[in-house]
């Protein structure tokens, strides 16, 4: 009985301890009131909204660095160029102008962005020219025969042989000269009775270039010289031999031609865009491979008034002293000339460094730093460029003196503008969705190419279509990086040119065709000889430019799309023709198959 009471007492004690512990833990918390319940509910609601906002903020937008109008909520490939999409930063500021980009101080520092003020200066251009050493044509002389005869012995036997004035160059048997010597001796015997006869005999020999000393020697010796020694009237190096031993000569027949190499010409090729910077009297410094450490100097004495129709260059020449005969004709020369200002230029022209210009064909841009801003701000400016001055460009318009242009880091600034969907080198219209972009029809765009389609004979139009077929096949081969097929199509294109009958063309149409078909054929022949696809793609650009002009001028039987890749040719851009609106890039092939856009349409 007592044991049972102890057990009950023990359980009661444990229960009491549990009750006291529970009161200590839960009994001190106050009862929830309506106010506290409402406050707690509001707190939970606000947390939920915040969480939802934070969750929404973590959604990344993915874009293409080449085509910023492409945006999607997940990673992938750009549907235009196939490049990997990159995440777009969400913390983009809202600038007032789509042409302005705001960058942080840290971003400017990391990109090493540097600016240079636009200045005005006297325009001078350093030109590098290729040329050759040539014989001075004013120093070329011919040794001719003064009387007829047979060459018994020719002492000048090889080209390059040195000839001195007065040296014997040949022995000639001349029957007329033998007869004239007999007449001289007979006249000398009768000189006391008939002195005029002697004078006439001497005069006859002098007309054959015999000297008084030679004539007197014949009289003194009283003998006829049958093999007469011919002495050189000229001096120099033999460049051409016309007579050999045993040959017959008439009066005026050239024995040989000599060139005086004491003074030579250095002839250089100058392109059309360089001609305005050169004039007679300018000094050219040049080197040759034989003497790389020596610099030769000459002044421009002649500028060719004609442009070579095939190479599109003019020749300028300098006269160079060559008394030591170090310069040999046909040596290659590398020349440098500092050209003066163009005649149309003012006293000073506005110039910018080349590193500041993002060149995209006719549309060149620079970035200038905007003044009076609290954070670094850069504005895109489209400018019109004048001639190149080596490491600088003349700016015709778009800038003013004192503007601070970005000269280091311009591509970084442009890339940042592109990723923020601002106006940039690759983004002509700021914040313009791709689906809103419209193609510009040929009749709506500014186009200076003449239109001959109205009066074009149908036969010639058909020939033009036959000319297009190998071009389009060549384009497809370059898309597939098939060098052999591209070369074969270039050969077909060249052969098609020989089949075109241009007699139906007249007036301006004939002139236009003659000018451009010559250039196009030249490019096609160059491409025909190229076996590597990279070389073919390089020559495909000028070929396409000429083909586009011919198609625009003479028409087409089907719609053709003029497509443009801004990255081709080291970011200078290149065009091509296609029968399909879908872009397939012949300049990059599989590397960037769909990079580019349709710039215009040529309709039938």
Coordinates of C-alpha atoms in Angstrom, one line a residue, residues 7-586:
X7 CA 4.4 5.8 -7.1
X8 CA 1.4 8.2 -7.2
X9 CA 3.4 10.9 -5.5
X10 CA 6.2 10.6 -8.0
X11 CA 3.9 11.0 -11.0
X12 CA 2.2 13.9 -9.4
X13 CA 5.5 15.7 -8.9
X14 CA 6.5 15.1 -12.6
X15 CA 3.1 16.5 -13.7
X16 CA 3.5 19.6 -11.5
X17 CA 7.0 20.3 -12.9
X18 CA 5.6 20.0 -16.5
X19 CA 2.8 22.5 -15.7
X20 CA 5.3 25.0 -14.3
X21 CA 7.6 24.7 -17.2
X22 CA 4.8 25.2 -19.7
X23 CA 3.7 28.3 -17.9
X24 CA 7.2 29.8 -17.9
X25 CA 7.5 29.2 -21.7
X26 CA 4.0 30.1 -23.0
X27 CA 2.4 32.0 -20.2
X28 CA 4.5 35.2 -20.6
X29 CA 3.4 35.8 -24.3
X30 CA 0.5 38.3 -24.4
X31 CA -2.7 37.4 -26.0
X32 CA -3.0 38.6 -29.6
X33 CA -5.1 41.7 -30.0
X34 CA -6.9 42.8 -33.1
X35 CA -4.2 45.5 -33.6
X36 CA -1.4 43.0 -33.5
X37 CA -3.2 40.6 -35.7
X38 CA -3.7 43.3 -38.3
X39 CA -0.1 44.4 -38.1
X40 CA 1.1 40.9 -38.6
X41 CA -1.2 40.4 -41.5
X42 CA 0.1 43.6 -43.2
X43 CA 3.7 42.6 -42.6
X44 CA 3.1 39.2 -44.2
X45 CA 1.4 40.9 -47.2
X46 CA 4.2 43.4 -47.7
X47 CA 6.8 40.6 -47.6
X48 CA 4.9 38.7 -50.2
X49 CA 4.8 41.6 -52.5
X50 CA 8.5 42.3 -52.0
X51 CA 9.3 38.7 -52.7
X52 CA 7.3 38.8 -55.8
X53 CA 9.1 41.9 -57.0
X54 CA 12.5 40.5 -56.1
X55 CA 11.7 37.3 -57.9
X56 CA 10.6 39.3 -61.0
X57 CA 13.9 41.3 -60.8
X58 CA 15.9 38.1 -61.1
X59 CA 14.5 37.3 -64.6
X60 CA 17.3 37.9 -67.1
X61 CA 16.9 39.4 -70.5
X62 CA 19.1 37.9 -73.2
X63 CA 20.2 39.8 -76.3
X64 CA 22.6 39.6 -79.2
X65 CA 25.7 41.8 -79.2
X66 CA 25.3 42.2 -83.0
X67 CA 21.6 42.6 -83.1
X68 CA 20.4 44.3 -79.9
X69 CA 16.7 44.3 -81.1
X70 CA 16.7 40.6 -80.3
X71 CA 15.5 40.0 -76.7
X72 CA 14.2 36.9 -75.0
X73 CA 13.9 35.5 -71.4
X74 CA 16.2 32.6 -71.8
X75 CA 19.7 31.9 -73.3
X76 CA 20.0 30.7 -76.9
X77 CA 21.2 31.6 -80.3
X78 CA 20.5 34.8 -82.3
X79 CA 17.9 34.0 -85.0
X80 CA 19.7 36.5 -87.3
X81 CA 23.4 35.7 -87.1
X82 CA 23.5 32.6 -84.9
X83 CA 25.7 34.0 -82.2
X84 CA 25.3 33.1 -78.6
X85 CA 22.9 35.5 -76.7
X86 CA 24.4 37.4 -73.7
X87 CA 22.5 38.7 -70.6
X88 CA 21.4 42.3 -70.8
X89 CA 22.0 44.4 -67.7
X90 CA 18.8 45.5 -66.0
X91 CA 20.2 48.7 -64.5
X92 CA 19.9 50.7 -67.6
X93 CA 19.5 54.4 -67.2
X94 CA 16.9 56.4 -69.1
X95 CA 18.7 59.0 -71.2
X96 CA 16.8 61.8 -72.8
X97 CA 18.3 61.1 -76.2
X98 CA 18.7 57.7 -78.0
X99 CA 22.0 59.0 -79.3
X100 CA 23.5 59.4 -75.8
X101 CA 25.0 56.8 -73.6
X102 CA 25.7 57.2 -69.9
X103 CA 28.6 55.2 -68.4
X104 CA 29.8 54.9 -64.9
X105 CA 33.2 56.2 -63.9
X106 CA 34.4 52.7 -63.2
X107 CA 33.3 51.6 -66.7
X108 CA 35.1 54.5 -68.3
X109 CA 38.2 53.6 -66.4
X110 CA 38.1 49.9 -67.3
X111 CA 37.5 50.7 -70.9
X112 CA 40.3 53.2 -70.9
X113 CA 38.2 55.7 -72.8
X114 CA 40.2 58.7 -73.9
X115 CA 39.2 61.8 -75.8
X116 CA 41.0 64.2 -78.1
X117 CA 39.7 67.7 -79.1
X118 CA 38.9 68.3 -82.7
X119 CA 41.4 70.8 -84.2
X120 CA 42.0 72.6 -87.4
X121 CA 45.4 72.3 -89.2
X122 CA 47.1 72.6 -92.5
X123 CA 46.2 69.4 -94.4
X124 CA 49.2 67.3 -95.4
X125 CA 49.1 63.7 -96.4
X126 CA 51.9 61.1 -96.3
X127 CA 51.5 58.9 -99.4
X128 CA 53.2 55.5 -99.9
X129 CA 53.7 54.7 -103.5
X130 CA 54.9 51.7 -105.5
X131 CA 57.0 52.2 -108.6
X132 CA 59.9 51.1 -110.7
X133 CA 63.2 52.4 -112.0
X134 CA 63.0 53.1 -115.7
X135 CA 65.4 54.4 -118.4
X136 CA 65.3 58.1 -119.0
X137 CA 63.7 58.2 -122.4
X138 CA 65.2 61.6 -123.0
X139 CA 68.7 60.0 -122.8
X140 CA 68.1 57.2 -125.4
X141 CA 70.2 57.5 -128.5
X142 CA 70.6 55.4 -131.7
X143 CA 73.8 54.8 -133.6
X144 CA 72.9 54.8 -137.4
X145 CA 74.7 54.1 -140.6
X146 CA 75.6 57.2 -142.7
X147 CA 76.3 55.3 -145.9
X148 CA 75.3 52.0 -147.3
X149 CA 77.5 48.9 -147.1
X150 CA 78.2 45.5 -145.6
X151 CA 79.2 45.0 -142.0
X152 CA 82.5 43.1 -142.1
X153 CA 82.9 43.1 -138.3
X154 CA 80.5 44.2 -135.6
X155 CA 82.3 45.0 -132.4
X156 CA 79.1 45.6 -130.3
X157 CA 77.8 42.1 -129.6
X158 CA 75.6 42.1 -126.4
X159 CA 73.1 44.3 -124.6
X160 CA 74.4 46.2 -121.6
X161 CA 77.8 46.7 -123.3
X162 CA 79.4 50.1 -122.5
X163 CA 79.9 52.4 -125.5
X164 CA 82.2 55.4 -125.4
X165 CA 81.9 58.3 -127.9
X166 CA 84.5 57.9 -130.6
X167 CA 85.3 54.2 -130.1
X168 CA 85.2 51.9 -133.2
X169 CA 82.0 49.9 -133.1
X170 CA 82.2 48.2 -136.6
X171 CA 84.0 47.8 -139.9
X172 CA 81.9 48.4 -143.0
X173 CA 82.7 47.7 -146.7
X174 CA 80.9 50.4 -148.7
X175 CA 81.3 50.6 -152.5
X176 CA 79.9 54.2 -152.6
X177 CA 82.5 55.1 -150.0
X178 CA 85.3 53.5 -151.9
X179 CA 84.2 55.4 -155.0
X180 CA 84.1 58.7 -153.1
X181 CA 87.7 58.1 -151.8
X182 CA 88.9 57.6 -155.4
X183 CA 87.2 60.9 -156.4
X184 CA 89.0 62.6 -153.4
X185 CA 92.4 61.3 -154.4
X186 CA 91.8 62.3 -158.0
X187 CA 90.6 65.8 -157.0
X188 CA 93.7 66.1 -154.7
X189 CA 96.0 65.5 -157.7
X190 CA 94.1 68.2 -159.7
X191 CA 93.8 70.7 -156.9
X192 CA 96.3 73.1 -158.4
X193 CA 94.3 73.5 -161.5
X194 CA 90.8 72.8 -160.1
X195 CA 90.5 73.5 -156.4
X196 CA 86.7 73.6 -156.4
X197 CA 86.7 69.9 -157.4
X198 CA 88.7 69.1 -154.2
X199 CA 86.3 71.1 -152.1
X200 CA 83.3 69.2 -153.6
X201 CA 84.9 65.8 -152.9
X202 CA 85.6 66.7 -149.3
X203 CA 82.1 68.1 -148.8
X204 CA 80.6 64.8 -150.0
X205 CA 82.6 62.8 -147.5
X206 CA 81.7 65.2 -144.7
X207 CA 78.0 64.6 -145.4
X208 CA 78.8 60.9 -144.5
X209 CA 80.2 62.1 -141.2
X210 CA 83.8 61.7 -142.0
X211 CA 86.0 64.2 -140.1
X212 CA 88.5 66.6 -141.6
X213 CA 91.2 64.5 -140.0
X214 CA 90.0 61.3 -141.6
X215 CA 89.8 63.0 -145.0
X216 CA 93.2 64.5 -144.7
X217 CA 94.6 61.1 -143.8
X218 CA 93.2 59.6 -147.0
X219 CA 94.9 62.4 -149.0
X220 CA 98.2 62.1 -147.2
X221 CA 98.4 58.3 -147.4
X222 CA 97.0 58.2 -150.9
X223 CA 95.4 54.9 -150.3
X224 CA 91.8 53.8 -150.3
X225 CA 90.4 52.2 -147.1
X226 CA 88.0 49.4 -148.1
X227 CA 86.8 48.3 -144.6
X228 CA 86.0 51.6 -143.1
X229 CA 86.0 51.9 -139.3
X230 CA 82.7 53.2 -137.9
X231 CA 83.1 55.3 -134.7
X232 CA 80.4 55.8 -132.1
X233 CA 78.6 59.1 -132.2
X234 CA 76.8 58.3 -128.9
X235 CA 77.7 57.0 -125.4
X236 CA 75.9 54.8 -122.9
X237 CA 74.8 51.3 -122.3
X238 CA 73.5 49.2 -125.2
X239 CA 69.8 48.4 -124.8
X240 CA 69.2 47.0 -128.3
X241 CA 71.3 45.6 -131.1
X242 CA 69.9 45.8 -134.7
X243 CA 72.8 44.7 -136.9
X244 CA 75.2 41.7 -136.7
X245 CA 78.4 40.8 -138.6
X246 CA 77.6 40.1 -142.2
X247 CA 74.5 42.2 -142.3
X248 CA 73.8 44.9 -144.8
X249 CA 72.9 48.5 -143.9
X250 CA 71.5 51.4 -145.7
X251 CA 71.8 55.1 -144.9
X252 CA 69.9 55.6 -141.7
X253 CA 69.9 51.9 -140.6
X254 CA 70.4 51.7 -136.8
X255 CA 73.3 49.7 -135.6
X256 CA 72.2 49.7 -132.0
X257 CA 70.4 51.8 -129.3
X258 CA 72.1 53.1 -126.1
X259 CA 70.7 54.5 -122.9
X260 CA 72.6 56.9 -120.7
X261 CA 72.1 55.6 -117.2
X262 CA 73.8 58.5 -115.5
X263 CA 70.3 59.8 -114.9
X264 CA 67.2 57.6 -114.6
X265 CA 63.5 57.9 -114.0
X266 CA 61.7 56.6 -110.9
X267 CA 58.1 56.1 -112.0
X268 CA 55.4 55.6 -109.4
X269 CA 51.7 54.5 -109.6
X270 CA 49.2 56.9 -108.1
X271 CA 45.5 56.1 -107.5
X272 CA 42.8 58.6 -108.3
X273 CA 42.1 59.5 -104.7
X274 CA 45.8 60.4 -104.3
X275 CA 46.3 62.6 -107.4
X276 CA 44.9 65.8 -105.7
X277 CA 47.8 65.6 -103.2
X278 CA 50.6 65.6 -105.7
X279 CA 52.0 68.2 -108.0
X280 CA 55.1 68.8 -110.1
X281 CA 58.0 69.9 -107.9
X282 CA 57.1 67.7 -104.9
X283 CA 60.0 65.7 -103.5
X284 CA 59.7 61.9 -103.3
X285 CA 62.0 59.8 -101.1
X286 CA 62.3 56.1 -102.1
X287 CA 64.2 53.0 -101.4
X288 CA 65.1 49.9 -103.4
X289 CA 65.6 46.3 -102.2
X290 CA 69.2 46.3 -103.4
X291 CA 70.1 49.1 -101.0
X292 CA 67.5 49.1 -98.2
X293 CA 69.6 51.3 -95.9
X294 CA 70.0 54.1 -98.5
X295 CA 67.3 56.6 -99.4
X296 CA 67.2 58.2 -102.8
X297 CA 65.5 61.5 -103.5
X298 CA 64.0 63.0 -106.6
X299 CA 61.5 65.7 -107.6
X300 CA 58.3 65.1 -109.5
X301 CA 58.8 66.3 -113.1
X302 CA 55.8 64.9 -114.8
X303 CA 52.2 63.8 -113.8
X304 CA 50.5 61.6 -116.3
X305 CA 47.4 63.4 -117.7
X306 CA 45.7 60.0 -118.4
X307 CA 44.3 57.3 -116.1
X308 CA 45.1 53.7 -117.2
X309 CA 41.7 52.2 -118.0
X310 CA 42.6 48.8 -116.5
X311 CA 44.6 49.5 -113.4
X312 CA 42.9 52.9 -112.7
X313 CA 46.2 54.6 -111.8
X314 CA 48.2 57.5 -113.2
X315 CA 52.0 57.6 -113.4
X316 CA 54.2 60.2 -111.9
X317 CA 57.9 60.3 -112.5
X318 CA 61.0 61.8 -111.0
X319 CA 64.5 62.3 -112.4
X320 CA 67.2 60.8 -110.2
X321 CA 70.9 61.2 -110.4
X322 CA 72.5 57.8 -111.0
X323 CA 76.2 58.7 -111.6
X324 CA 77.3 55.7 -109.6
X325 CA 75.0 53.4 -111.6
X326 CA 73.5 51.8 -108.4
X327 CA 69.9 52.1 -109.7
X328 CA 69.1 49.5 -112.5
X329 CA 66.1 49.8 -114.8
X330 CA 63.1 47.7 -113.7
X331 CA 64.1 47.7 -110.1
X332 CA 61.1 48.0 -107.8
X333 CA 61.0 51.1 -105.6
X334 CA 59.0 52.0 -102.5
X335 CA 58.4 55.7 -102.3
X336 CA 57.1 58.2 -99.8
X337 CA 55.9 61.7 -100.5
X338 CA 54.4 64.4 -98.2
X339 CA 51.5 65.8 -100.3
X340 CA 50.4 69.4 -99.9
X341 CA 46.8 70.5 -99.4
X342 CA 44.2 70.0 -102.1
X343 CA 43.3 73.0 -104.2
X344 CA 39.7 72.9 -102.9
X345 CA 40.9 73.0 -99.2
X346 CA 40.9 76.1 -97.2
X347 CA 43.9 77.3 -95.2
X348 CA 43.1 75.0 -92.4
X349 CA 40.8 71.9 -92.3
X350 CA 39.1 70.2 -89.4
X351 CA 40.7 66.8 -88.7
X352 CA 40.1 63.9 -86.4
X353 CA 42.3 60.9 -85.6
X354 CA 41.5 57.7 -87.5
X355 CA 41.1 55.8 -84.3
X356 CA 38.1 58.0 -83.5
X357 CA 36.1 57.1 -86.6
X358 CA 34.0 54.0 -86.8
X359 CA 33.9 53.5 -90.6
X360 CA 30.8 51.8 -91.9
X361 CA 30.8 52.7 -95.6
X362 CA 29.1 56.0 -96.4
X363 CA 27.9 56.2 -92.8
X364 CA 30.8 57.0 -90.5
X365 CA 30.3 57.8 -86.9
X366 CA 32.3 59.1 -83.9
X367 CA 31.5 59.5 -80.2
X368 CA 31.9 62.8 -78.5
X369 CA 31.9 63.5 -74.8
X370 CA 29.0 65.6 -73.7
X371 CA 30.0 68.5 -71.5
X372 CA 28.3 69.7 -68.3
X373 CA 27.1 66.3 -67.2
X374 CA 27.4 64.8 -63.7
X375 CA 28.3 61.4 -65.0
X376 CA 30.3 60.5 -68.2
X377 CA 28.0 60.8 -71.2
X378 CA 28.9 60.1 -74.8
X379 CA 26.9 61.0 -77.8
X380 CA 27.0 59.4 -81.2
X381 CA 27.6 61.7 -84.2
X382 CA 27.3 60.9 -87.9
X383 CA 29.9 62.7 -89.9
X384 CA 30.9 63.2 -93.5
X385 CA 34.6 62.4 -94.1
X386 CA 36.9 64.1 -96.5
X387 CA 40.3 62.7 -97.7
X388 CA 42.5 60.5 -95.5
X389 CA 45.6 62.2 -94.1
X390 CA 47.5 59.0 -93.1
X391 CA 46.5 58.6 -89.4
X392 CA 43.8 61.4 -89.7
X393 CA 40.7 62.2 -91.6
X394 CA 39.5 65.6 -92.8
X395 CA 35.9 66.1 -91.5
X396 CA 33.6 67.9 -93.9
X397 CA 30.7 68.3 -91.5
X398 CA 29.1 66.8 -88.3
X399 CA 31.7 68.2 -85.8
X400 CA 32.9 71.6 -84.7
X401 CA 36.2 72.7 -83.4
X402 CA 36.8 71.8 -79.8
X403 CA 34.5 68.7 -79.7
X404 CA 36.1 66.0 -77.6
X405 CA 36.0 62.8 -79.7
X406 CA 36.6 59.4 -78.2
X407 CA 40.0 58.3 -79.7
X408 CA 40.6 55.3 -77.4
X409 CA 37.9 52.9 -76.5
X410 CA 35.5 54.0 -79.3
X411 CA 34.5 50.4 -80.0
X412 CA 33.9 49.7 -76.3
X413 CA 31.5 52.8 -76.1
X414 CA 29.8 51.6 -79.3
X415 CA 29.4 48.1 -77.9
X416 CA 27.8 49.5 -74.7
X417 CA 25.4 51.6 -76.8
X418 CA 24.5 48.6 -78.9
X419 CA 23.8 46.4 -75.8
X420 CA 21.6 49.2 -74.4
X421 CA 19.7 49.4 -77.7
X422 CA 21.0 52.9 -78.4
X423 CA 21.9 54.2 -81.8
X424 CA 25.3 52.7 -82.7
X425 CA 27.4 51.6 -85.6
X426 CA 25.3 48.5 -86.0
X427 CA 21.9 49.9 -84.9
X428 CA 20.8 52.6 -87.3
X429 CA 17.4 53.3 -85.6
X430 CA 17.6 53.5 -81.8
X431 CA 15.2 51.2 -79.9
X432 CA 13.5 50.1 -83.1
X433 CA 12.2 46.5 -82.9
X434 CA 13.2 44.2 -85.7
X435 CA 9.7 43.5 -86.8
X436 CA 9.1 47.2 -87.4
X437 CA 12.0 47.6 -89.7
X438 CA 10.9 47.9 -93.3
X439 CA 12.9 47.4 -96.5
X440 CA 13.6 50.4 -98.6
X441 CA 12.6 49.9 -102.2
X442 CA 15.0 50.9 -104.9
X443 CA 12.7 53.6 -106.2
X444 CA 12.5 55.1 -102.7
X445 CA 16.2 55.3 -101.9
X446 CA 18.6 57.9 -103.1
X447 CA 20.2 56.4 -106.2
X448 CA 22.4 58.1 -108.7
X449 CA 22.6 55.0 -111.1
X450 CA 21.0 55.8 -114.4
X451 CA 18.0 53.7 -115.6
X452 CA 18.2 52.4 -119.1
X453 CA 15.5 49.7 -118.8
X454 CA 12.8 51.6 -120.7
X455 CA 14.9 51.7 -124.0
X456 CA 16.8 48.4 -123.4
X457 CA 16.5 45.8 -126.2
X458 CA 15.0 42.5 -125.1
X459 CA 18.0 40.6 -126.6
X460 CA 20.4 42.5 -124.4
X461 CA 18.2 42.0 -121.3
X462 CA 18.3 38.3 -121.9
X463 CA 22.1 38.4 -122.2
X464 CA 22.2 40.2 -118.9
X465 CA 20.2 37.4 -117.2
X466 CA 22.7 34.9 -118.6
X467 CA 25.5 37.0 -117.0
X468 CA 23.7 36.9 -113.7
X469 CA 23.5 33.1 -113.5
X470 CA 27.2 32.3 -112.9
X471 CA 27.4 35.3 -110.5
X472 CA 24.6 33.9 -108.4
X473 CA 26.1 30.4 -108.6
X474 CA 29.5 31.9 -107.5
X475 CA 27.8 33.6 -104.5
X476 CA 26.2 30.2 -103.5
X477 CA 29.6 28.5 -103.8
X478 CA 31.2 31.1 -101.5
X479 CA 28.4 30.6 -99.0
X480 CA 29.3 26.9 -99.0
X481 CA 33.0 27.8 -98.9
X482 CA 33.5 25.8 -102.1
X483 CA 36.5 27.4 -103.7
X484 CA 36.7 25.1 -106.7
X485 CA 33.1 25.8 -107.7
X486 CA 33.5 29.5 -107.2
X487 CA 36.6 29.5 -109.4
X488 CA 34.7 27.5 -112.1
X489 CA 31.8 29.9 -112.0
X490 CA 34.2 32.9 -112.3
X491 CA 35.5 31.2 -115.5
X492 CA 32.0 30.9 -116.8
X493 CA 31.3 34.5 -116.0
X494 CA 34.4 35.6 -118.0
X495 CA 33.4 33.5 -121.0
X496 CA 29.9 34.9 -120.9
X497 CA 31.3 38.4 -121.3
X498 CA 32.8 37.5 -124.7
X499 CA 29.3 36.4 -125.9
X500 CA 27.5 39.7 -125.1
X501 CA 26.6 41.7 -128.1
X502 CA 26.6 45.4 -127.2
X503 CA 25.8 46.8 -130.7
X504 CA 22.2 47.3 -129.7
X505 CA 23.3 49.8 -127.0
X506 CA 23.8 53.5 -127.9
X507 CA 24.5 56.8 -126.3
X508 CA 24.8 56.9 -122.6
X509 CA 23.8 53.3 -122.2
X510 CA 26.8 52.2 -124.3
X511 CA 29.2 54.4 -122.5
X512 CA 27.9 53.2 -119.1
X513 CA 28.2 49.6 -120.1
X514 CA 31.7 50.1 -121.5
X515 CA 33.0 51.7 -118.3
X516 CA 31.6 49.2 -115.8
X517 CA 31.9 46.0 -117.8
X518 CA 35.6 46.6 -118.1
X519 CA 36.0 46.9 -114.3
X520 CA 33.7 43.9 -113.7
X521 CA 35.6 41.7 -116.2
X522 CA 38.9 42.7 -114.6
X523 CA 37.6 41.6 -111.2
X524 CA 36.2 38.4 -112.6
X525 CA 39.5 37.5 -114.2
X526 CA 41.3 38.2 -110.9
X527 CA 38.8 36.0 -109.0
X528 CA 39.2 33.3 -111.7
X529 CA 42.9 33.0 -111.0
X530 CA 42.3 32.8 -107.2
X531 CA 42.2 29.2 -105.7
X532 CA 41.7 30.0 -102.0
X533 CA 38.3 30.9 -100.7
X534 CA 39.6 33.8 -98.6
X535 CA 41.1 35.4 -101.7
X536 CA 38.0 34.8 -103.7
X537 CA 35.8 36.5 -101.0
X538 CA 38.1 39.5 -101.0
X539 CA 37.7 40.0 -104.8
X540 CA 34.0 39.1 -104.7
X541 CA 33.2 42.5 -103.0
X542 CA 34.3 44.8 -105.9
X543 CA 32.8 42.3 -108.4
X544 CA 29.4 42.5 -106.6
X545 CA 29.6 46.3 -106.5
X546 CA 29.9 46.5 -110.3
X547 CA 27.3 43.8 -110.8
X548 CA 24.8 45.7 -108.6
X549 CA 25.3 48.9 -110.6
X550 CA 24.8 47.1 -114.0
X551 CA 21.7 45.3 -112.8
X552 CA 20.2 48.6 -111.5
X553 CA 21.0 50.3 -114.8
X554 CA 19.9 47.6 -117.2
X555 CA 17.2 45.8 -115.1
X556 CA 16.4 42.3 -114.1
X557 CA 13.7 39.7 -114.9
X558 CA 13.1 38.8 -111.3
X559 CA 13.3 40.5 -107.9
X560 CA 16.9 40.7 -106.6
X561 CA 17.8 41.5 -103.0
X562 CA 20.8 43.7 -102.4
X563 CA 22.1 42.4 -99.1
X564 CA 24.8 43.9 -96.9
X565 CA 27.2 42.6 -94.2
X566 CA 28.7 45.4 -92.1
X567 CA 31.4 43.1 -90.8
X568 CA 32.9 42.0 -94.1
X569 CA 36.2 43.4 -95.3
X570 CA 37.5 44.2 -91.9
X571 CA 34.3 45.9 -90.8
X572 CA 34.2 48.1 -93.9
X573 CA 31.1 46.3 -95.1
X574 CA 30.2 44.6 -98.4
X575 CA 27.2 44.0 -100.6
X576 CA 26.0 41.2 -102.8
X577 CA 23.0 40.1 -104.9
X578 CA 20.6 37.3 -104.0
X579 CA 17.4 35.9 -105.4
X580 CA 16.2 35.0 -101.9
X581 CA 15.3 37.4 -99.1
X582 CA 16.8 35.1 -96.6
X583 CA 20.4 36.2 -95.8
X584 CA 23.1 33.7 -96.5
X585 CA 26.5 35.5 -96.1
X586 CA 29.1 34.7 -98.9

